[in-house]
Each structure stands twice: as structure tokens, then as C-alpha cells.
Tab-separated table of C-alpha atoms and ligand atoms in Angstrom:
chain	number	residue	atom	x	y	z
G	1	PRO	CA	41.484	20.680	40.518
G	2	LYS	CA	39.722	17.181	41.456
G	3	THR	CA	36.467	19.060	41.973
G	4	ILE	CA	36.890	20.848	38.558
G	5	THR	CA	37.415	17.598	36.744
G	6	ILE	CA	34.196	16.125	38.363
G	7	GLN	CA	32.363	19.190	37.510
G	8	ASN	CA	33.442	18.981	33.920
G	9	ARG	CA	32.721	15.399	33.565
G	10	ALA	CA	28.967	15.984	35.138
G	11	LYS	CA	28.604	18.950	32.738
G	12	ASP	CA	29.757	16.783	29.780
G	13	GLU	CA	27.251	13.936	30.965
G	14	LEU	CA	24.479	16.503	31.226
G	15	GLN	CA	25.068	17.835	27.665
G	16	THR	CA	24.977	14.459	26.247
G	17	LEU	CA	21.842	13.702	28.120
G	18	ALA	CA	20.325	16.825	26.818
G	19	LYS	CA	21.282	15.882	23.286
G	20	THR	CA	19.599	12.568	23.650
G	21	PHE	CA	16.591	14.268	25.047
G	22	ASN	CA	16.463	16.744	22.262
G	23	ARG	CA	16.762	13.973	19.693
G	24	MET	CA	13.902	12.077	21.465
G	25	ILE	CA	11.553	15.153	21.391
G	26	ASP	CA	12.315	15.771	17.729
G	27	ARG	CA	11.357	12.194	16.810
G	28	LEU	CA	8.261	12.427	19.010
G	29	GLN	CA	7.204	15.541	17.213
G	30	GLU	CA	7.890	14.215	13.853
G	31	ASN	CA	5.733	11.211	14.688
G	32	LEU	CA	3.055	13.282	15.851
G	33	ALA	CA	3.159	15.567	12.731
G	34	LYS	CA	2.909	12.498	10.585
G	35	GLN	CA	-0.067	11.095	12.599
G	36	SER	CA	-1.852	14.414	12.396
G	37	GLN	CA	-1.090	14.700	8.677
G	38	PHE	CA	-2.367	10.974	8.076
G	39	ILE	CA	-5.712	11.971	10.092
G	40	SER	CA	-6.117	15.116	7.858
G	41	ASP	CA	-5.570	13.117	4.737
G	42	ALA	CA	-7.884	10.184	5.752
G	43	SER	CA	-10.708	12.494	6.688
G	44	HIS	CA	-10.218	14.219	3.492
G	45	GLU	CA	-10.583	10.988	1.627
G	46	LEU	CA	-13.605	9.869	3.594
G	47	LYS	CA	-15.226	13.137	2.792
G	48	THR	CA	-16.247	12.668	-0.816
G	49	PRO	CA	-18.049	9.206	-0.333
G	50	LEU	CA	-19.719	10.650	2.735
G	51	THR	CA	-21.061	13.733	0.904
G	52	VAL	CA	-22.485	11.446	-1.703
G	53	ILE	CA	-24.230	9.291	0.804
G	54	LYS	CA	-25.694	12.484	2.472
G	55	SER	CA	-26.863	13.918	-0.782
G	56	TYR	CA	-28.464	10.733	-1.883
G	57	ALA	CA	-30.013	10.256	1.477
G	58	ASN	CA	-31.518	13.677	1.377
G	59	LEU	CA	-32.879	13.061	-2.149
G	60	LEU	CA	-34.420	9.704	-0.846
G	61	ARG	CA	-36.036	11.636	2.098
G	62	ARG	CA	-37.575	14.129	-0.091
G	63	HIS	CA	-38.526	12.037	-3.320
G	64	GLY	CA	-38.053	8.476	-2.414
G	65	LEU	CA	-41.693	7.434	-2.218
G	66	GLU	CA	-42.783	9.056	-5.433
G	67	ASN	CA	-40.197	8.013	-7.723
G	68	GLN	CA	-38.962	4.322	-7.738
G	69	GLU	CA	-36.405	4.889	-10.183
G	70	MET	CA	-34.600	7.545	-8.202
G	71	ALA	CA	-34.933	5.563	-5.206
G	72	ASP	CA	-33.297	2.618	-6.699
G	73	GLU	CA	-30.416	4.801	-7.957
G	74	ALA	CA	-30.026	6.362	-4.604
G	75	ILE	CA	-29.943	2.910	-2.792
G	76	GLN	CA	-27.469	1.699	-5.287
G	77	ALA	CA	-25.270	4.778	-4.879
G	78	ILE	CA	-25.268	4.746	-1.124
G	79	HIS	CA	-24.393	1.206	-1.020
G	80	SER	CA	-21.509	1.423	-3.341
G	81	GLU	CA	-20.080	4.551	-1.434
G	82	ALA	CA	-20.688	2.773	2.020
G	83	THR	CA	-18.674	-0.122	0.482
G	84	ARG	CA	-15.956	2.227	-0.424
G	85	ILE	CA	-15.645	3.574	2.929
G	86	GLN	CA	-15.542	0.197	4.537
G	87	LYS	CA	-12.739	-0.681	2.200
G	88	MET	CA	-10.935	2.617	3.227
G	89	THR	CA	-11.092	2.056	6.863
G	90	ASP	CA	-9.957	-1.673	6.501
G	91	THR	CA	-6.928	-0.263	4.723
G	92	PHE	CA	-6.324	2.269	7.423
G	93	LEU	CA	-6.397	-0.348	10.024
G	94	ASP	CA	-4.084	-2.460	8.102
G	95	LEU	CA	-1.715	0.433	7.872
G	96	ALA	CA	-1.988	1.214	11.584
G	97	THR	CA	-1.202	-2.318	12.451
G	98	LEU	CA	1.637	-2.333	10.146
G	99	GLU	CA	3.155	0.718	11.681
G	100	LYS	CA	2.751	-0.689	15.178
G	101	GLU	CA	4.049	-4.146	14.596
G	102	THR	CA	7.346	-4.143	13.360
G	103	GLU	CA	7.837	-7.738	14.135
G	104	LEU	CA	7.576	-10.169	11.202
G	105	GLU	CA	6.558	-13.776	11.588
G	106	ILE	CA	9.306	-15.269	9.566
G	107	ASN	CA	9.353	-18.749	7.849
G	108	GLU	CA	10.617	-20.709	4.955
G	109	VAL	CA	8.311	-19.604	2.097
G	110	ASN	CA	8.320	-21.219	-1.445
G	111	LEU	CA	7.488	-18.411	-3.609
G	112	VAL	CA	6.430	-20.690	-6.628
G	113	SER	CA	3.554	-22.445	-4.423
G	114	LEU	CA	2.688	-19.134	-2.858
G	115	CYS	CA	2.263	-17.384	-6.263
G	116	GLN	CA	0.299	-20.473	-7.670
G	117	SER	CA	-2.217	-20.330	-4.679
G	118	ILE	CA	-2.769	-16.812	-5.034
G	119	LEU	CA	-3.106	-16.790	-8.935
G	120	LYS	CA	-5.661	-19.741	-8.447
G	121	GLN	CA	-7.605	-17.792	-6.092
G	122	LEU	CA	-7.437	-14.449	-8.120
G	123	LYS	CA	-8.187	-16.087	-11.310
G	124	GLN	CA	-11.490	-17.391	-9.962
G	125	VAL	CA	-12.678	-13.700	-8.766
G	126	TYR	CA	-11.469	-11.745	-11.683
G	127	ARG	CA	-11.609	-14.152	-14.621
G	128	ARG	CA	-8.362	-12.703	-16.150
G	129	GLU	CA	-5.503	-14.253	-17.715
G	130	ILE	CA	-2.842	-14.457	-15.395
G	131	THR	CA	0.487	-16.348	-16.131
G	132	LEU	CA	3.255	-17.518	-13.853
G	133	GLU	CA	6.834	-18.296	-15.108
G	134	TYR	CA	9.990	-19.430	-12.926
G	135	ASP	CA	13.272	-20.496	-13.457
G	136	MET	CA	13.577	-22.820	-10.480
G	137	SER	CA	11.145	-24.585	-8.004
G	138	PRO	CA	10.974	-24.621	-5.114
G	139	LEU	CA	12.249	-20.863	-4.749
G	140	ILE	CA	12.776	-20.430	-0.995
G	141	VAL	CA	12.857	-17.266	0.965
G	142	HIS	CA	12.577	-16.354	4.495
G	143	ALA	CA	9.659	-14.106	4.914
G	144	ASP	CA	6.221	-13.387	6.552
G	145	GLU	CA	4.116	-15.350	4.232
G	146	LEU	CA	0.938	-13.499	5.074
G	147	LYS	CA	2.447	-10.075	4.538
G	148	LEU	CA	4.219	-11.156	1.438
G	149	LYS	CA	1.026	-12.430	0.054
G	150	GLN	CA	-0.483	-9.074	0.758
G	151	VAL	CA	1.860	-7.234	-1.116
G	152	ILE	CA	1.603	-9.689	-4.177
G	153	ILE	CA	-2.189	-9.336	-4.150
G	154	ILE	CA	-1.733	-5.510	-4.063
G	155	LEU	CA	0.261	-5.529	-7.150
G	156	LEU	CA	-1.921	-7.847	-8.951
G	157	ASP	CA	-4.957	-5.816	-7.952
G	158	ASN	CA	-3.363	-2.652	-9.385
G	159	ALA	CA	-2.517	-4.695	-12.717
G	160	MET	CA	-6.150	-5.671	-12.821
G	161	LYS	CA	-7.497	-2.320	-12.329
G	162	TYR	CA	-5.247	-0.373	-14.704
G	163	SER	CA	-4.854	-2.798	-17.479
G	164	GLN	CA	-7.270	-5.066	-19.590
G	165	GLU	CA	-5.040	-7.585	-21.189
G	166	LYS	CA	-3.114	-10.724	-19.470
G	167	ILE	CA	-0.974	-10.111	-16.647
G	168	GLU	CA	2.472	-11.936	-16.087
G	169	VAL	CA	4.257	-12.900	-13.098
G	170	PHE	CA	7.901	-14.022	-13.161
G	171	LEU	CA	10.020	-15.498	-10.434
G	172	GLU	CA	13.811	-15.886	-10.517
G	173	GLN	CA	16.773	-15.996	-8.281
G	174	LYS	CA	19.627	-13.424	-8.886
G	175	GLY	CA	22.489	-13.301	-6.691
G	176	GLN	CA	21.329	-12.448	-3.225
G	177	PHE	CA	17.998	-11.811	-4.198
G	178	ALA	CA	14.741	-13.686	-5.174
G	179	ILE	CA	12.821	-11.470	-7.603
G	180	ILE	CA	9.176	-11.336	-8.109
G	181	ARG	CA	7.915	-9.320	-11.105
G	182	VAL	CA	4.297	-8.568	-11.842
G	183	LYS	CA	3.924	-7.236	-15.530
G	184	ASP	CA	0.912	-5.689	-17.117
G	185	TYR	CA	0.185	-4.235	-20.419
G	186	GLY	CA	-2.099	-1.454	-19.480
G	187	ILE	CA	-2.180	2.393	-19.196
G	188	GLY	CA	1.153	2.702	-17.345
G	189	ILE	CA	2.296	5.687	-15.202
G	190	PRO	CA	3.554	9.115	-16.804
G	191	ARG	CA	7.307	9.287	-16.056
G	192	ASP	CA	7.218	12.345	-13.949
G	193	GLU	CA	4.702	10.791	-11.465
G	194	ILE	CA	6.584	7.512	-10.862
G	195	HIS	CA	8.431	8.891	-7.875
G	196	ASN	CA	5.252	9.967	-6.102
G	197	ILE	CA	3.213	6.691	-6.464
G	198	PHE	CA	4.489	5.191	-3.044
G	199	GLU	CA	3.269	8.170	-1.305
G	200	ARG	CA	0.335	7.650	0.997
G	201	PHE	CA	-2.937	8.461	-1.036
G	202	TYR	CA	-1.221	9.498	-3.999
G	203	ARG	CA	-3.277	8.621	-7.217
G	204	VAL	CA	-2.203	9.437	-10.640
G	205	ASP	CA	-5.801	10.075	-11.765
G	206	LYS	CA	-8.088	10.393	-8.739
G	207	ALA	CA	-11.098	10.188	-10.864
G	208	ARG	CA	-10.168	6.789	-12.525
G	209	SER	CA	-8.737	5.550	-9.258
G	210	ARG	CA	-12.120	6.074	-7.573
G	211	GLU	CA	-13.905	4.334	-10.358
G	212	THR	CA	-11.647	1.340	-9.764
G	213	GLY	CA	-12.023	1.488	-6.051
G	214	GLY	CA	-8.564	2.673	-5.389
G	215	THR	CA	-7.440	4.264	-2.064
G	216	GLY	CA	-3.856	5.515	-3.031
G	217	LEU	CA	-2.565	3.384	0.060
G	218	GLY	CA	-1.841	-0.093	-1.768
G	219	LEU	CA	1.651	0.710	-2.907
G	220	HIS	CA	2.596	2.511	0.184
G	221	ILE	CA	1.678	-0.431	2.380
G	222	ALA	CA	3.511	-2.657	-0.152
G	223	LYS	CA	6.536	-0.627	0.221
G	224	SER	CA	6.451	-0.632	4.166
G	225	ILE	CA	6.103	-4.471	4.054
G	226	MET	CA	9.193	-4.748	1.826
G	227	LYS	CA	11.104	-2.574	3.821
G	228	LEU	CA	10.254	-4.618	6.980
G	229	HIS	CA	11.802	-7.513	4.990
G	230	LYS	CA	14.868	-5.383	4.005
G	231	GLY	CA	13.847	-5.884	0.656
G	232	GLU	CA	12.977	-3.389	-2.238
G	233	ILE	CA	10.236	-2.537	-4.616
G	234	GLU	CA	10.840	-1.087	-8.019
G	235	ILE	CA	8.675	0.287	-10.779
G	236	GLU	CA	9.133	0.539	-14.420
G	237	SER	CA	6.440	1.892	-16.507
G	238	ASN	CA	5.729	3.499	-20.059
G	239	GLU	CA	2.546	5.434	-20.262
G	240	GLY	CA	0.325	3.579	-22.750
G	241	SER	CA	2.134	0.348	-22.889
G	242	GLY	CA	2.287	-1.104	-19.177
G	243	THR	CA	4.100	-1.430	-15.831
G	244	THR	CA	6.285	-3.863	-14.298
G	245	VAL	CA	6.622	-3.897	-10.475
G	246	LYS	CA	9.653	-5.746	-9.230
G	247	LEU	CA	9.996	-7.119	-5.707
G	248	LEU	CA	13.421	-7.797	-4.394
G	249	LEU	CA	13.598	-10.129	-1.372
G	250	PRO	CA	17.007	-10.840	0.144
G	251	LYS	CA	17.668	-14.680	0.302
P	1	ADP	P1	-4.657	2.679	-5.684
P	1	ADP	O1	-5.435	2.086	-4.678
P	1	ADP	O2	-5.350	4.079	-6.060
P	1	ADP	O3	-4.415	1.695	-6.750
P	1	ADP	P2	-1.881	2.527	-4.963
P	1	ADP	O4	-1.153	3.006	-3.944
P	1	ADP	O5	-1.885	1.024	-5.200
P	1	ADP	O6	-3.218	3.112	-4.987
P	1	ADP	O7	-1.234	3.017	-6.446
P	1	ADP	C1	-1.040	4.416	-6.557
P	1	ADP	C2	-1.537	4.858	-7.905
P	1	ADP	O8	-0.425	4.258	-8.661
P	1	ADP	C3	-2.727	4.489	-8.582
P	1	ADP	O9	-3.789	5.319	-8.191
P	1	ADP	C4	-2.357	4.469	-9.900
P	1	ADP	O10	-2.534	5.796	-10.483
P	1	ADP	C5	-0.838	4.225	-10.057
P	1	ADP	N1	-0.654	2.818	-10.427
P	1	ADP	C6	-0.399	1.878	-9.455
P	1	ADP	N2	-0.034	0.519	-10.155
P	1	ADP	C7	-0.428	0.752	-11.393
P	1	ADP	C8	-0.365	-0.072	-12.588
P	1	ADP	N3	0.030	-1.175	-12.660
P	1	ADP	N4	-0.684	0.459	-13.839
P	1	ADP	C9	-0.791	1.885	-13.842
P	1	ADP	N5	-0.815	2.765	-12.826
P	1	ADP	C10	-0.648	2.263	-11.726
């Protein structure tokens, strides 16, 4: 009976081990599938600007010397598509780093001064009215300042791209959360699209997003950063009247 007990225990342990292995393999397979999906999506995104560059380069090669107007147009298009590719690859690298480094550099951050400095920077670049309102100062959270700054810039950048009027930023403390809201009065997002917009490469209107230089990765990155902070990101939007994105950070 003693040998049988030992045999049974060994069998149990082997079974547990096999289960753990299976789980590990499943997870590895899942990660591999995600990575190959990313590579395929990313290549697809790069294809359009590359095709444009190639056709303009061909045009330049054939007629560039005879037709100055056409040459100027081609050079302009090649430059703008190359800039777009550069922006995309920068964003891909950002995302890769984010998925690799799950460690945050947590420090005390005063949301009021962080937002004030971001707005000051952006107002100079975009020349748009952006207001900041807060109910207390300082409003301290423990966060990775650079990553949080990246999230706020993504939201403001979207507000600029998809609206024409003023943009408002509100800061408040509610229970266990510090809340940042970015509000615009722009085109809004159709109700049945809202649940998709955090997905990688998802854009409501591909053509319009291309014109504004969007990659469809901004909100996905913002959500990943909020997740690392154990925070949340929520969107309220009405088509035609505007969008509010709310960030909730645990205090
Ligand atoms: P993109 O780089 O295309 O802006 P995002 O991931 O930041 O990518 O956003 C995904 C999509 O969600 C955008 O393409 C746009 O259609 C929609 N969107 C995001 N923010 C706003 C906003 N403030 N107003 C209207 N639509 C928005």
C-alpha cells in the first residue's frame, strides 16, 4: 500500500505539472498569435503610404525633368507620406516598449502643474483655445509622470484632430480617484463604434483619420498605460456634438 500511495502522489504531481505546462503553452501560443496579428496589421498600415511613395517616385523618374509642377507635387507627397511612416514606426516602437516594460517609474505627480505645462506647450504648437479647470491644487497622484503625460497628450491631440472649437480640461478628486477629463465639441463618435475605438489600428473613418495623421494606436496606448496604473479610461461621445474622455487614477 505504501508504494501505491507514493505512486499516486507522483501521478498527482505529474498531472499538476502537465496542467501548468499546458497553461504556459496556451499563453505562449496566445502571445505568438497576438504578435503575428500585430505584424500583419502593421504591415497593412504601412502599405498605403509606401504605395503612394512608389507611384510618385515612378512618376518623377518618368516625367520629373520635363514637368516642374508635377515634380513639386511628387516631392511634396513623398515627403508627407515618409513623415507618416516615420510617425507610425515611432508609435510601433512606443507600443513595443510598453508591452515589454511593465514597470512604472512611480513618483508624486501634481496633476495641476503637469496639465498646466502640457497646455502651455501645446497651445504654442496648435494655437487653439484650451482651458484648464480644477477644484483643488495641488492634486497629487502617484504615477509615472512621463507615461501619464503621454496619455494626456494623446487625448488632447485627438480633441484637436476631431474638433475645431475650444477644448476643456477638468481635474477633480472623487473618492479614491483623481479624475482628468478632456472635453471637445467636435464631430463625436457614433454610438455603435465607441466600444471598438480602443482596439489597435481601429479608426472610425479611415480616410479622415489618414488626413489628420492618425494611426489608430493612440487610444490603445492610452488604455495600456492606464491599465499599468490600475486606472481606467472611459469615453462619452455624441455624434455631432463632441467627446469627453475621462481618466480615473487611483490616489
Ligand atoms: P487615431 O490616431 O486615428 O486618432 P486613436 O486610437 O487615438 O487613433 O483613436 C481611434 C479613433 O477614435 C480615431 O481614428 C477616431 O475615429 C476616434 N476618436 C478618438 N478620439 C476622438 C475624438 N475626440 N473625437 C472624435 N473621434 C475620436
